[in-house]
Structures are given as C-alpha cells and as structure tokens.
Amino acid sequence: MQTNPTAYNGVAQSTISIFRNEGLAAFWKGAVPTALGMAAENAMAFGVNEALKRAFPDDQSAAQKDSKVLPNLFKPFLMGAITGCFSAPVLLPSEIIKAKMQVVVGTNSSSNQIIKKMLAKQGIRSLFVGLDAQLMRDCSFYGFFFGSYELMTFFFRNYVPSMPDEVNYFLSGGFAGMLGWSMAMPFDVPKTNVQSRYDTKVVGSYFPELLKIAKQRGVMGLYSGLGPTLIRAFPANAALFLGVETGKKMFDDFL
C-alpha cells in the first residue's frame, strides 16, 4: 500500500491480492530481518531512554511524584526524540532489507539474496541508504511514543487509582504505540519508498520523495497503510511496555 497504491489500494483488496498471487507465506515476508532488527532496536531504545531519565531526573521530590502535580511534559517527548537518534542507525540495515524483500512479487527471495544484490549494486553503503529517512521516522515516533506513555501512565495512576499497574502499563503502552505511529506515518511512507529501491543515497533521497508523494497522491498519500499499522500497534506496544515494566520490577526485586 505504501510503495504501490495503484495495485494495493485498500486493506481487504491488498490482502486478497497478496494471498492469490503469492500465497499465505507472503504475509511473513521480511519477518527474519524485522525480528532481528526489532530486538536490537528495542534494546537500544529502552536502554537509552532509561539512561536519559537517570541522567536528567525530574526536579520533583518523591512526595510530589505521588501527588497530582503534573510532571514536566516537554522532557519525556524530547528524550524520546533523542532516543530515536540512537535507535535509527541500529534498525536501519534490517529495515532496508525488509523493505526490499516486501516489494518483490511472485518470487521467493531470501534475505541473503537481497543482501548480495544490495552489495553488488551499491557496496557496503547499501546497508545505510535512507539514513535521513530513518532518523525522521524514528525521532518523531519515539518522541511521541515515550512522551505520551509517561503522560498516560500519570493520568491513569492519578485519575483511575483503582487500576492495577499492569493494566496501566498495558493500556498506556498500546495507546502510546498508536499515537507514535500516527505521528510518524507521514515520515514512514517515503522512508519505505526510498529504502525499497536500489538507487537511494545514504542521505538526500528522502525529502524529494516526500514532496513527490505529497504532490502525486496528496497529503493523505503520506498516510497510506495507517489503518493496519494502528491495528498492529496497540497489542504489540501494549505487550512491549507490560513486558518491560514487569521485567524492570523483577530485576529491581531480585538483583
């Protein structure tokens, strides 16, 4: 839907078309590089964000943190955006491989075949093309992802005091993921387009592609695929934050 809206112009139509032309396995194209990239990305993102929170703690006292005094709203959004600057280079190679695998129609190209083709055409820099695109997407995503999570956990904790912490983490994480992707989607569509090609520069192809899509498809063209992205975002990020917060408690209790 992001790279070929003419052929794939809706969720239902795209699903049927992919299934008919490529079979069920096509829905898992790029799963291996995605899984490896996401593991490294999340380790980097949550590690950097926690380090930033420790390096720049809130000025509030412990007593104030338990009250209904609204915390600093600017800081978690800024630290989230900084986090994106660190996670983007880690995720970049796997995102490039995934994007190229997912646009191949009718053939069973493996990750190794895609990497060989990339290196043959552009050399080692093929693993870093679209760096500016990755930074734009990840900085905007993580800014709202971590910022809105901190805000929502605060409101649930103070205005729904009967809510268990685990439910708070789950709901806040899910909604934070949806908001993060809503804000990052206009940057993600041109990113996917430039990274799926074999003529993309490391820096410099992103903004021309963004303007091209906006001109050809209109502003809404930058939101292609938002629906399925949001459907995926809630359960994935709800489970992610619940796991992270539960893991942090376990380590604090036993280590």
Coordinates of C-alpha atoms in Angstrom, one line a residue:
M1 CA 0.0 0.0 0.0
Q2 CA 2.9 2.4 0.7
T3 CA 5.0 1.7 -2.4
N4 CA 2.3 0.7 -4.9
P5 CA -1.0 2.3 -4.0
T6 CA -2.4 1.7 -7.5
A7 CA -2.1 -2.0 -7.2
Y8 CA -2.8 -2.2 -3.4
N9 CA -5.4 0.5 -2.6
G10 CA -7.1 -1.0 0.5
V11 CA -6.5 -3.4 3.3
A12 CA -9.1 -6.0 2.1
Q13 CA -8.1 -5.7 -1.6
S14 CA -4.4 -5.9 -0.7
T15 CA -4.9 -8.9 1.5
I16 CA -6.8 -10.8 -1.2
S17 CA -4.4 -9.9 -3.9
I18 CA -1.3 -10.9 -2.0
F19 CA -2.9 -14.2 -1.0
R20 CA -4.0 -15.0 -4.6
N21 CA -0.7 -14.1 -6.2
E22 CA 1.8 -15.2 -3.7
G23 CA 0.2 -17.4 -1.1
L24 CA -0.1 -17.3 2.6
A25 CA 3.7 -17.2 3.2
A26 CA 3.9 -13.8 1.6
F27 CA 2.4 -12.2 4.7
W28 CA 5.6 -13.1 6.5
K29 CA 8.0 -11.6 4.0
G30 CA 10.9 -9.9 5.8
A31 CA 10.0 -11.4 9.1
V32 CA 13.5 -12.6 9.9
P33 CA 15.3 -9.2 9.4
T34 CA 12.4 -7.5 11.1
A35 CA 12.6 -9.7 14.2
L36 CA 16.4 -9.3 14.5
G37 CA 16.2 -5.5 13.9
M38 CA 13.4 -5.0 16.4
A39 CA 15.2 -6.9 19.1
A40 CA 18.3 -4.7 18.7
E41 CA 16.2 -1.6 18.3
N42 CA 14.1 -2.1 21.5
A43 CA 17.2 -3.0 23.5
M44 CA 18.8 0.3 22.3
A45 CA 15.7 2.4 22.6
F46 CA 14.7 1.4 26.1
G47 CA 18.3 1.3 27.3
V48 CA 19.0 4.9 26.0
N49 CA 15.6 6.2 27.3
E50 CA 16.2 4.8 30.8
A51 CA 19.8 6.2 30.8
L52 CA 18.4 9.7 29.8
K53 CA 15.8 9.6 32.6
R54 CA 18.5 8.8 35.1
A55 CA 20.8 11.4 33.8
F56 CA 18.1 14.1 33.7
P57 CA 15.7 13.3 36.5
D58 CA 12.6 15.3 37.3
D59 CA 13.1 18.1 39.8
Q60 CA 10.1 16.9 41.8
S61 CA 10.6 15.3 45.2
A62 CA 9.4 11.8 45.9
A63 CA 6.4 13.2 47.7
Q64 CA 5.4 15.3 44.8
K65 CA 5.7 12.4 42.4
D66 CA 2.9 10.7 44.3
S67 CA 0.6 13.7 44.1
K68 CA -1.4 15.0 41.3
V69 CA 1.2 17.6 40.3
L70 CA 1.6 17.3 36.5
P71 CA 5.2 16.3 35.6
N72 CA 7.3 18.1 33.1
L73 CA 5.6 17.5 29.7
F74 CA 8.4 18.6 27.5
K75 CA 11.2 16.4 28.8
P76 CA 9.8 12.9 28.1
F77 CA 9.0 13.9 24.5
L78 CA 12.4 15.4 24.0
M79 CA 14.2 12.4 25.5
G80 CA 12.1 10.1 23.3
A81 CA 13.2 12.1 20.2
I82 CA 16.8 11.8 21.3
T83 CA 16.3 8.1 21.8
G84 CA 15.2 7.8 18.1
C85 CA 18.5 9.2 17.0
F86 CA 20.3 6.3 18.7
S87 CA 17.9 3.6 17.6
A88 CA 17.7 4.6 14.0
P89 CA 21.2 3.5 12.9
V90 CA 20.7 0.2 14.8
L91 CA 17.5 -0.6 13.0
L92 CA 18.5 0.8 9.6
P93 CA 20.1 -2.2 7.9
S94 CA 17.2 -4.6 8.8
E95 CA 14.7 -2.0 7.6
I96 CA 16.4 -1.7 4.2
I97 CA 16.4 -5.5 3.8
K98 CA 12.8 -5.8 4.9
A99 CA 11.6 -3.1 2.5
K100 CA 13.3 -4.6 -0.5
M101 CA 12.0 -8.1 0.3
Q102 CA 8.4 -7.0 0.7
V103 CA 8.2 -5.3 -2.7
V104 CA 9.4 -8.4 -4.5
V105 CA 6.3 -10.0 -6.1
G106 CA 6.0 -13.7 -7.2
T107 CA 9.5 -14.9 -6.3
N108 CA 10.9 -16.3 -3.1
S109 CA 13.8 -14.0 -2.4
S110 CA 15.7 -14.8 0.8
S111 CA 17.4 -12.2 3.0
N112 CA 20.8 -13.5 1.8
Q113 CA 19.8 -13.0 -1.9
I114 CA 18.7 -9.4 -1.2
I115 CA 21.9 -8.6 0.7
K116 CA 24.0 -9.9 -2.1
K117 CA 22.1 -7.9 -4.7
M118 CA 22.4 -4.8 -2.5
L119 CA 26.2 -5.2 -2.1
A120 CA 26.6 -5.9 -5.8
K121 CA 24.8 -2.7 -6.8
Q122 CA 25.8 -0.2 -4.1
G123 CA 28.5 -1.8 -2.0
I124 CA 28.6 -1.5 1.8
R125 CA 26.7 1.8 1.7
S126 CA 23.7 -0.1 0.6
L127 CA 23.2 -1.1 4.3
F128 CA 22.8 2.6 5.3
V129 CA 20.8 4.2 2.5
G130 CA 17.9 6.4 3.6
L131 CA 19.6 7.3 6.9
D132 CA 17.9 10.7 6.9
A133 CA 14.6 8.9 6.3
Q134 CA 15.2 6.6 9.3
L135 CA 16.1 9.4 11.6
M136 CA 13.0 11.4 10.6
R137 CA 10.7 8.4 11.2
D138 CA 12.3 7.2 14.4
C139 CA 12.8 10.6 16.1
S140 CA 9.1 11.5 15.5
F141 CA 7.9 8.1 16.6
Y142 CA 9.9 7.7 19.8
G143 CA 9.3 11.3 20.8
F144 CA 5.5 10.7 20.9
F145 CA 5.9 7.0 21.9
F146 CA 7.8 7.6 25.2
G147 CA 6.3 11.1 25.8
S148 CA 2.7 10.0 25.6
Y149 CA 3.4 6.8 27.6
E150 CA 4.7 8.9 30.5
L151 CA 1.7 11.2 30.3
M152 CA -0.9 8.4 30.1
T153 CA 0.6 6.4 32.9
F154 CA 0.5 9.6 35.1
F155 CA -3.2 10.3 34.3
F156 CA -4.3 6.6 34.8
R157 CA -2.4 6.5 38.1
N158 CA -3.9 9.6 39.4
Y159 CA -7.4 9.7 37.9
V160 CA -8.1 5.9 37.9
P161 CA -6.4 5.0 41.2
S162 CA -8.1 1.6 41.3
M163 CA -6.5 0.5 38.1
P164 CA -3.8 -2.1 38.6
D165 CA -0.3 -1.1 37.5
E166 CA -0.2 -3.9 34.9
V167 CA -3.4 -2.7 33.3
N168 CA -2.0 0.8 33.3
Y169 CA 1.2 -0.3 31.6
F170 CA -0.8 -2.3 29.0
L171 CA -3.2 0.4 28.1
S172 CA -0.7 3.3 28.2
G173 CA 1.7 1.3 26.0
G174 CA -0.9 0.4 23.5
F175 CA -2.2 3.9 23.1
A176 CA 1.3 5.3 23.0
G177 CA 2.2 3.0 20.2
M178 CA -0.9 4.1 18.2
L179 CA -0.1 7.8 18.8
G180 CA 3.5 7.3 17.9
W181 CA 2.7 5.7 14.6
S182 CA 0.0 8.3 13.8
M183 CA 2.7 11.0 14.1
A184 CA 5.4 9.0 12.4
M185 CA 3.4 7.7 9.4
P186 CA 3.9 10.7 7.1
F187 CA 7.7 10.1 7.5
D188 CA 7.4 6.3 7.2
V189 CA 5.8 6.1 3.8
P190 CA 8.5 8.0 1.9
K191 CA 11.1 6.1 4.0
T192 CA 9.7 2.8 2.8
N193 CA 9.7 4.0 -0.8
V194 CA 13.3 5.1 -0.8
Q195 CA 14.6 2.1 1.1
S196 CA 12.8 -0.3 -1.3
R197 CA 14.8 0.9 -4.3
Y198 CA 18.4 0.2 -5.3
D199 CA 19.3 3.8 -6.3
T200 CA 18.8 5.5 -3.0
K201 CA 21.5 7.7 -1.4
V202 CA 22.6 7.4 2.2
V203 CA 21.4 11.0 2.7
G204 CA 19.5 13.1 0.2
S205 CA 16.8 10.9 -1.3
Y206 CA 14.2 11.3 1.4
F207 CA 12.9 14.8 1.1
P208 CA 12.5 14.7 -2.7
E209 CA 10.5 11.5 -2.2
L210 CA 8.3 13.1 0.5
L211 CA 7.5 16.0 -1.7
K212 CA 6.9 13.7 -4.7
I213 CA 4.4 11.6 -2.8
A214 CA 2.6 14.6 -1.4
K215 CA 2.3 16.1 -4.9
Q216 CA 1.2 13.0 -6.7
R217 CA -1.1 11.5 -4.1
G218 CA -1.9 14.4 -1.9
V219 CA -1.2 14.8 1.8
M220 CA -3.3 11.7 2.6
G221 CA -0.9 9.7 0.4
L222 CA 1.6 10.1 3.3
Y223 CA -0.8 8.1 5.5
S224 CA -1.0 5.0 3.2
G225 CA -1.3 1.9 5.4
L226 CA -2.2 3.8 8.6
G227 CA -5.2 1.5 9.4
P228 CA -3.4 -1.8 9.6
T229 CA -0.4 -0.1 11.3
L230 CA -2.6 1.1 14.1
I231 CA -4.4 -2.2 14.4
R232 CA -1.0 -3.8 14.9
A233 CA 0.4 -1.0 17.1
F234 CA -1.9 -1.4 20.1
P235 CA -1.4 -5.1 21.0
A236 CA 2.3 -5.1 20.0
N237 CA 3.2 -2.0 22.1
A238 CA 0.9 -2.8 25.0
A239 CA 2.6 -6.2 25.4
L240 CA 6.1 -4.5 24.9
F241 CA 5.6 -2.0 27.7
L242 CA 4.0 -4.5 30.0
G243 CA 7.0 -6.8 29.5
V244 CA 9.5 -4.0 30.0
E245 CA 7.9 -2.7 33.2
T246 CA 7.4 -6.2 34.6
G247 CA 11.0 -7.1 33.8
K248 CA 12.2 -3.9 35.5
K249 CA 10.3 -4.8 38.6
M250 CA 11.7 -8.3 38.7
F251 CA 15.3 -7.1 38.3
D252 CA 14.8 -4.4 41.0
D253 CA 13.4 -7.1 43.3
F254 CA 15.9 -9.8 42.8
L255 CA 19.1 -8.1 41.7

